[in-house]
Backbone as JSON, one array per atom type, in Angstrom:
{
  "sequence": "TGGTTFYQSDVSIVSTRFEGSRGEDALNIINSAFTLDDVTMAGTVSDALDADFSSGSVRGGRFTDIGQAGGGDAIDISGSEVRVSGTAFARIADKALSVGERSTMAATGLEMADVGTGAAAKDGSSLALSATRITAATFAGLTAYIKKPEYGPAEITARDVTVTATRTPVVAQTGSRVERDG",
  "N": [[37.27, -75.32, -12.88], [37.63, -73.69, -15.04], [40.14, -71.64, -16.68], [39.96, -69.17, -15.53], [37.56, -68.7, -13.08], [34.31, -67.73, -12.08], [32.13, -68.17, -9.55], [28.93, -68.01, -8.37], [29.34, -65.28, -8.13], [28.99, -62.11, -8.99], [30.2, -60.27, -11.79], [32.12, -57.81, -13.54], [33.91, -57.3, -16.4], [36.3, -55.44, -18.05], [37.9, -54.19, -20.96], [39.98, -56.23, -21.25], [42.36, -58.88, -21.77], [42.36, -62.33, -22.48], [44.61, -64.76, -22.95], [46.1, -67.59, -24.57], [45.04, -69.73, -23.04], [45.03, -72.87, -21.47], [43.2, -74.42, -20.24], [39.98, -76.15, -19.78], [37.98, -74.26, -20.2], [38.55, -70.89, -20.99], [37.4, -68.78, -19.59], [35.09, -69.26, -17.12], [31.87, -68.83, -16.05], [29.6, -69.14, -13.5], [26.33, -69.41, -12.34], [25.93, -66.59, -11.98], [25.73, -62.99, -12.41], [26.89, -61.09, -15.18], [29.05, -58.81, -17.0], [30.8, -58.28, -19.95], [32.9, -56.14, -21.41], [34.49, -55.03, -24.25], [36.33, -57.22, -24.31], [38.96, -59.41, -25.07], [39.56, -62.63, -26.29], [41.89, -65.06, -26.94], [43.67, -67.65, -28.66], [42.99, -70.18, -27.35], [42.9, -73.58, -26.1], [40.55, -74.93, -25.86], [37.14, -74.16, -25.12], [36.28, -70.64, -25.05], [34.61, -68.59, -23.58], [32.48, -69.79, -21.14], [29.34, -69.87, -19.92], [27.28, -70.75, -17.36], [24.05, -71.19, -16.12], [23.65, -68.43, -15.77], [23.34, -64.83, -16.16], [23.83, -62.23, -18.48], [25.95, -59.94, -20.39], [27.8, -59.5, -23.43], [29.74, -57.16, -24.85], [31.09, -55.74, -27.69], [34.55, -56.44, -28.29], [36.66, -59.34, -29.07], [37.06, -62.63, -30.36], [39.44, -64.95, -31.06], [41.2, -67.59, -32.76], [40.23, -69.94, -31.37], [39.88, -72.99, -29.66], [42.1, -74.64, -30.34], [43.0, -77.21, -29.87], [41.37, -78.83, -31.23], [38.2, -78.53, -31.69], [36.02, -76.53, -29.67], [34.29, -73.79, -28.46], [33.51, -70.32, -28.99], [31.67, -68.64, -27.49], [29.83, -70.23, -25.14], [26.86, -71.18, -23.81], [24.76, -72.36, -21.15], [21.64, -73.01, -19.74], [21.22, -70.27, -19.41], [20.81, -66.65, -19.8], [21.69, -64.43, -22.17], [23.11, -61.54, -23.75], [24.64, -60.47, -26.75], [26.66, -58.21, -28.46], [28.06, -56.43, -31.2], [30.45, -57.9, -31.53], [33.42, -59.62, -32.64], [34.42, -62.59, -34.34], [36.88, -64.96, -35.13], [38.48, -67.64, -36.76], [37.46, -69.98, -35.3], [37.29, -73.09, -33.93], [35.03, -74.76, -33.41], [31.96, -73.74, -32.63], [30.94, -70.34, -33.03], [28.87, -69.13, -31.55], [27.23, -70.91, -29.09], [24.31, -72.06, -27.96], [22.67, -73.49, -25.42], [20.74, -75.98, -23.54], [18.13, -74.94, -22.57], [18.59, -72.16, -22.81], [18.53, -68.6, -23.52], [19.38, -66.29, -26.04], [20.15, -63.11, -27.29], [21.54, -61.65, -30.03], [23.46, -59.3, -31.84], [24.86, -57.46, -34.61], [27.27, -58.85, -35.28], [30.4, -60.25, -36.43], [31.56, -63.02, -38.08], [34.08, -65.21, -38.99], [35.73, -67.85, -40.69], [34.86, -70.18, -39.14], [33.72, -73.16, -37.42], [30.93, -73.64, -37.07], [28.64, -71.0, -37.39], [26.46, -70.09, -35.61], [24.74, -71.89, -33.12], [21.77, -73.28, -31.86], [20.47, -75.28, -29.35], [18.74, -77.98, -27.68], [16.16, -77.07, -26.41], [16.57, -74.34, -26.48], [16.67, -70.82, -27.41], [17.58, -68.56, -29.92], [17.97, -65.29, -30.97], [19.1, -63.66, -33.67], [20.67, -60.98, -35.29], [21.57, -58.58, -37.89], [24.13, -59.61, -38.76], [27.16, -61.07, -40.02], [28.28, -64.01, -41.49], [31.03, -65.76, -42.52], [32.66, -68.22, -44.39], [32.06, -70.72, -42.96], [32.76, -73.93, -41.93], [31.14, -76.17, -41.31], [28.33, -75.31, -41.0], [26.33, -72.33, -41.38], [24.15, -71.61, -39.64], [22.66, -73.56, -37.08], [20.14, -75.66, -35.67], [19.12, -77.88, -33.21], [18.6, -81.03, -31.42], [20.47, -82.21, -28.82], [20.42, -83.31, -26.3], [17.84, -85.21, -25.47], [15.95, -84.78, -23.39], [15.5, -82.06, -23.2], [14.28, -81.08, -25.52], [13.31, -79.51, -28.74], [15.03, -76.79, -30.5], [15.34, -73.26, -31.41], [16.09, -70.77, -33.91], [15.89, -67.41, -34.73], [16.58, -65.45, -37.34], [17.53, -62.33, -38.57], [18.41, -60.21, -41.16], [20.85, -61.55, -41.6], [23.74, -62.57, -43.13], [25.19, -65.22, -44.95], [28.06, -66.36, -46.26], [30.4, -67.93, -48.57], [30.06, -70.54, -47.67], [29.17, -73.85, -47.63], [26.83, -75.06, -46.56], [24.31, -73.2, -45.56], [22.21, -73.31, -43.6], [21.11, -75.61, -41.1], [18.58, -77.53, -39.82], [17.42, -79.67, -37.47], [14.86, -82.16, -37.55], [11.93, -81.04, -36.06], [13.21, -78.99, -34.68], [13.85, -75.48, -35.38], [14.72, -73.01, -37.8], [14.4, -69.76, -38.65], [14.78, -67.5, -41.19], [14.94, -64.24, -42.05], [12.1, -64.15, -42.15]],
  "CA": [[36.84, -75.83, -14.17], [38.11, -72.81, -16.09], [41.38, -70.94, -16.38], [39.43, -68.2, -14.57], [36.19, -69.1, -12.77], [33.5, -66.94, -11.15], [31.02, -69.01, -9.09], [28.05, -67.22, -7.53], [30.05, -64.02, -7.92], [28.73, -61.21, -10.09], [31.49, -59.75, -12.25], [32.2, -56.96, -14.71], [35.28, -57.34, -16.92], [36.39, -54.38, -19.05], [39.18, -53.99, -21.65], [40.87, -57.26, -20.72], [42.73, -59.95, -22.7], [42.62, -63.69, -22.01], [45.39, -65.35, -24.04], [46.87, -68.82, -24.37], [44.47, -70.59, -22.01], [45.17, -74.31, -21.7], [42.14, -75.08, -19.49], [38.8, -76.54, -20.53], [37.37, -72.98, -20.57], [39.4, -69.77, -20.58], [36.62, -68.06, -18.57], [33.87, -70.0, -16.77], [31.01, -68.06, -15.15], [28.56, -70.06, -13.05], [25.32, -68.88, -11.43], [26.35, -65.22, -11.7], [25.44, -61.95, -13.4], [28.18, -60.62, -15.68], [29.2, -57.98, -18.2], [32.12, -58.27, -20.56], [33.0, -55.02, -22.34], [35.77, -54.94, -24.94], [37.19, -58.31, -23.85], [39.56, -60.21, -26.14], [39.98, -63.98, -25.94], [42.68, -65.53, -28.07], [44.6, -68.76, -28.52], [42.61, -71.18, -26.36], [42.88, -74.96, -26.6], [39.17, -75.39, -25.82], [36.19, -73.05, -25.15], [36.74, -69.35, -24.54], [33.69, -68.2, -22.51], [31.44, -70.77, -20.82], [28.46, -69.31, -18.9], [26.29, -71.73, -16.93], [23.04, -70.7, -15.18], [24.03, -67.05, -15.53], [22.74, -63.83, -17.04], [24.83, -61.2, -18.7], [26.13, -59.38, -21.73], [29.12, -59.38, -24.04], [29.66, -56.02, -25.75], [32.36, -55.52, -28.37], [35.55, -57.48, -28.06], [37.07, -60.21, -30.16], [37.41, -64.01, -30.04], [40.23, -65.45, -32.18], [42.0, -68.8, -32.57], [39.6, -70.65, -30.26], [39.76, -74.44, -29.82], [43.26, -75.1, -31.1], [43.23, -78.64, -29.67], [40.35, -79.54, -32.01], [36.93, -78.28, -31.0], [36.09, -75.36, -28.8], [33.36, -72.73, -28.82], [33.87, -68.99, -28.51], [30.74, -68.38, -26.39], [29.05, -71.44, -24.89], [26.0, -70.93, -22.65], [23.82, -73.41, -20.74], [20.74, -72.54, -18.7], [21.56, -68.86, -19.21], [20.22, -65.6, -20.63], [22.85, -63.61, -22.52], [23.06, -60.64, -24.9], [25.95, -60.27, -27.37], [26.54, -57.16, -29.48], [29.26, -55.81, -31.75], [31.61, -58.76, -31.25], [34.02, -60.26, -33.81], [34.88, -63.96, -34.13], [37.69, -65.43, -36.25], [39.21, -68.89, -36.55], [36.84, -70.7, -34.19], [37.28, -74.49, -34.34], [33.69, -75.33, -33.39], [30.88, -72.77, -32.82], [31.13, -69.0, -32.49], [27.85, -69.05, -30.51], [26.59, -72.19, -28.75], [23.24, -71.72, -27.03], [22.13, -74.79, -25.08], [20.09, -76.32, -22.28], [17.08, -73.95, -22.24], [19.12, -70.8, -22.75], [18.08, -67.62, -24.5], [20.41, -65.33, -26.41], [19.88, -62.11, -28.31], [22.86, -61.25, -30.52], [23.35, -58.4, -32.98], [26.06, -56.76, -35.06], [28.43, -59.73, -35.13], [31.19, -60.66, -37.58], [32.12, -64.36, -37.86], [34.84, -65.67, -40.16], [36.52, -69.06, -40.48], [34.31, -70.87, -37.97], [33.11, -74.45, -37.72], [29.53, -73.24, -37.22], [28.46, -69.63, -36.92], [25.65, -70.05, -34.4], [23.95, -73.1, -32.9], [20.83, -73.35, -30.74], [20.16, -76.7, -29.12], [18.19, -78.41, -26.4], [15.16, -76.19, -25.82], [17.08, -72.97, -26.43], [16.21, -69.86, -28.41], [18.56, -67.55, -30.32], [17.55, -64.22, -31.88], [20.34, -63.17, -34.25], [20.39, -59.96, -36.29], [22.64, -57.74, -38.43], [25.34, -60.41, -38.57], [27.75, -61.64, -41.22], [29.0, -65.26, -41.27], [31.82, -66.06, -43.7], [33.52, -69.41, -44.36], [31.76, -71.71, -41.92], [33.07, -75.23, -42.54], [30.01, -77.08, -41.17], [27.1, -74.6, -41.37], [26.17, -70.99, -40.83], [23.22, -71.67, -38.51], [22.13, -74.89, -36.81], [19.23, -75.84, -34.53], [19.0, -79.32, -33.06], [18.5, -81.64, -30.1], [21.6, -83.04, -28.42], [19.94, -84.0, -25.11], [16.41, -85.31, -25.73], [15.1, -84.31, -22.29], [15.25, -80.62, -23.34], [13.43, -80.8, -26.67], [13.86, -78.79, -29.89], [15.57, -75.43, -30.36], [14.97, -72.38, -32.53], [16.85, -69.56, -34.24], [15.24, -66.4, -35.56], [17.67, -64.66, -37.92], [17.11, -61.17, -39.35], [19.54, -59.51, -41.75], [22.05, -62.37, -41.39], [24.28, -63.07, -44.39], [26.08, -66.37, -44.83], [28.78, -66.47, -47.53], [31.53, -68.87, -48.65], [29.68, -71.64, -46.78], [28.41, -74.82, -48.41], [25.52, -75.3, -45.94], [23.96, -72.02, -44.77], [21.32, -73.6, -42.48], [20.73, -76.99, -40.82], [17.61, -77.63, -38.73], [16.98, -81.03, -37.23], [13.41, -82.32, -37.49], [11.37, -80.57, -34.79], [13.83, -77.69, -34.39], [13.44, -74.5, -36.38], [15.51, -71.82, -38.12], [13.67, -68.8, -39.5], [15.73, -66.5, -41.68], [14.23, -63.14, -42.71], [10.71, -64.51, -42.35]],
  "C": [[37.34, -74.97, -15.31], [39.45, -72.23, -15.7], [41.1, -69.85, -15.36], [37.97, -68.56, -14.35], [35.56, -68.12, -11.79], [32.28, -67.79, -10.82], [30.2, -68.23, -8.07], [28.71, -65.9, -7.14], [29.83, -63.14, -9.14], [30.03, -60.52, -10.48], [31.3, -58.84, -13.47], [33.67, -56.93, -15.15], [35.35, -56.39, -18.1], [37.81, -54.32, -19.62], [40.26, -54.94, -21.15], [41.15, -58.3, -21.81], [42.94, -61.25, -21.94], [43.35, -64.37, -23.17], [46.05, -66.65, -23.62], [46.33, -69.73, -23.29], [44.59, -72.06, -22.4], [44.09, -75.09, -20.95], [40.97, -75.46, -20.38], [38.04, -75.31, -21.02], [38.33, -71.89, -20.14], [38.72, -69.0, -19.46], [35.33, -68.82, -18.35], [33.11, -69.17, -15.73], [29.81, -68.92, -14.8], [27.63, -69.36, -12.06], [25.64, -67.44, -11.0], [25.8, -64.28, -12.76], [26.78, -61.39, -13.86], [28.02, -59.62, -16.82], [30.64, -58.1, -18.65], [32.11, -57.17, -21.61], [34.4, -54.97, -22.92], [36.77, -55.97, -24.42], [37.67, -59.1, -25.06], [39.94, -61.57, -25.57], [40.68, -64.57, -27.15], [43.53, -66.74, -27.69], [44.25, -69.76, -27.43], [42.69, -72.59, -26.96], [41.46, -75.5, -26.64], [38.25, -74.17, -25.88], [36.81, -71.77, -24.6], [35.88, -68.94, -23.34], [32.63, -69.27, -22.35], [30.62, -70.18, -19.67], [27.35, -70.31, -18.6], [25.36, -71.11, -15.89], [23.32, -69.25, -14.78], [23.24, -66.12, -16.43], [23.78, -62.73, -17.24], [24.89, -60.72, -20.12], [27.6, -59.37, -22.11], [28.99, -58.26, -25.05], [31.05, -55.76, -26.35], [33.29, -56.69, -28.15], [35.76, -58.37, -29.26], [37.45, -61.58, -29.63], [38.17, -64.55, -31.25], [41.02, -66.7, -31.78], [41.52, -69.6, -31.35], [39.49, -72.14, -30.6], [40.9, -75.05, -30.6], [43.55, -76.58, -30.92], [42.22, -79.49, -30.44], [39.02, -79.47, -31.3], [37.1, -77.09, -30.09], [35.17, -74.28, -29.33], [33.86, -71.39, -28.3], [33.0, -68.62, -27.32], [29.81, -69.57, -26.29], [28.2, -71.19, -23.65], [25.05, -72.09, -22.42], [22.96, -72.86, -19.61], [20.89, -71.07, -18.39], [20.76, -67.94, -20.12], [21.31, -64.57, -20.9], [22.56, -62.76, -23.75], [24.49, -60.45, -25.41], [25.78, -59.21, -28.44], [27.92, -56.64, -29.89], [30.54, -56.59, -31.55], [32.09, -59.43, -32.53], [34.57, -61.63, -33.42], [35.68, -64.39, -35.34], [38.46, -66.68, -35.85], [38.75, -69.61, -35.28], [36.68, -72.16, -34.63], [35.87, -75.08, -34.39], [32.66, -74.22, -33.64], [31.26, -71.39, -32.27], [30.15, -68.78, -31.34], [27.23, -70.43, -30.32], [25.61, -71.92, -27.63], [22.51, -73.01, -26.67], [21.44, -74.86, -23.74], [19.16, -75.23, -21.77], [17.63, -72.56, -22.0], [18.4, -69.89, -23.74], [19.24, -66.67, -24.76], [19.84, -64.4, -27.46], [21.24, -61.58, -28.74], [22.69, -60.39, -31.77], [24.7, -57.77, -33.32], [27.33, -57.57, -34.94], [29.1, -59.98, -36.48], [31.82, -62.0, -37.24], [32.83, -64.8, -39.13], [35.68, -66.88, -39.79], [36.12, -69.76, -39.18], [33.85, -72.26, -38.38], [31.64, -74.25, -38.03], [29.4, -71.83, -36.69], [27.7, -69.58, -35.61], [24.8, -71.31, -34.32], [23.04, -72.9, -31.7], [20.47, -74.82, -30.59], [19.44, -76.87, -27.79], [17.28, -77.38, -25.74], [15.56, -74.73, -25.75], [16.54, -72.13, -27.58], [17.29, -68.81, -28.65], [17.9, -66.57, -31.29], [18.83, -63.55, -32.36], [20.02, -62.16, -35.32], [21.66, -59.23, -36.71], [24.01, -58.39, -38.26], [25.83, -60.97, -39.89], [28.58, -62.87, -40.83], [29.7, -65.61, -42.57], [32.68, -67.29, -43.44], [33.3, -70.27, -43.12], [31.95, -73.1, -42.54], [31.94, -76.23, -42.4], [28.72, -76.4, -41.64], [27.1, -73.21, -40.77], [25.35, -71.0, -39.56], [22.73, -73.09, -38.33], [21.2, -74.87, -35.59], [18.96, -77.34, -34.41], [18.82, -79.74, -31.6], [19.74, -82.5, -29.87], [21.21, -83.9, -27.22], [18.42, -84.05, -25.17], [15.5, -84.77, -24.63], [14.76, -82.82, -22.39], [14.33, -80.27, -24.5], [14.11, -79.95, -27.73], [14.3, -77.36, -29.56], [15.14, -74.58, -31.55], [15.92, -71.2, -32.65], [15.95, -68.68, -35.09], [16.34, -65.47, -36.03], [17.1, -63.55, -38.79], [18.36, -60.45, -39.85], [20.87, -60.23, -41.43], [22.5, -62.89, -42.74], [25.27, -64.2, -44.11], [26.74, -66.54, -46.2], [29.93, -67.46, -47.4], [31.32, -70.06, -47.72], [28.79, -72.59, -47.57], [26.99, -75.02, -47.88], [25.15, -74.11, -45.06], [23.17, -72.35, -43.51], [21.08, -75.1, -42.36], [19.77, -76.95, -39.64], [17.17, -79.08, -38.61], [15.45, -81.07, -37.16], [12.92, -81.94, -36.09], [11.96, -79.25, -34.35], [13.57, -76.76, -35.56], [14.46, -73.38, -36.55], [14.66, -70.97, -39.06], [14.65, -67.7, -39.89], [14.97, -65.47, -42.51], [12.81, -63.52, -43.08], [10.54, -65.78, -43.16]]
}
């Protein structure tokens, strides 16, 4: 399913580059524990990292030019628990962070520029985002919504998150919630 796939295989990836992926996901991790330290993903046609039913962390690294075929998330998680810290995102066609299907994510110290959406929580998921700067999001800085009704609403708690050069800083669908600095 991905250019590189780990299925029921715990993995640690350090100081590695994934470039020019033409698959649906450059890196797909399924039902596994993972750590990505100082990993760069660049020039994908679709999603960069897709983690399904997994737990792990992304520390440092950079995601650039993601979703060149129109659409594509930098980090897309479903049914997972993930931490992201100190990571940079630039030129992301869709979402820098996509948290879905009853996932939880804690993310801090991020830089996002020229993204479709900075961070999205959907379908019963929860995102805690802090110390992050979102610049030039074409759709919205933060979004919380229901895509699959069977999961219910989503929520984002944002602390010390700045959104600049963006027409719509926050979008929350009825029933979902975005809390920004209280």
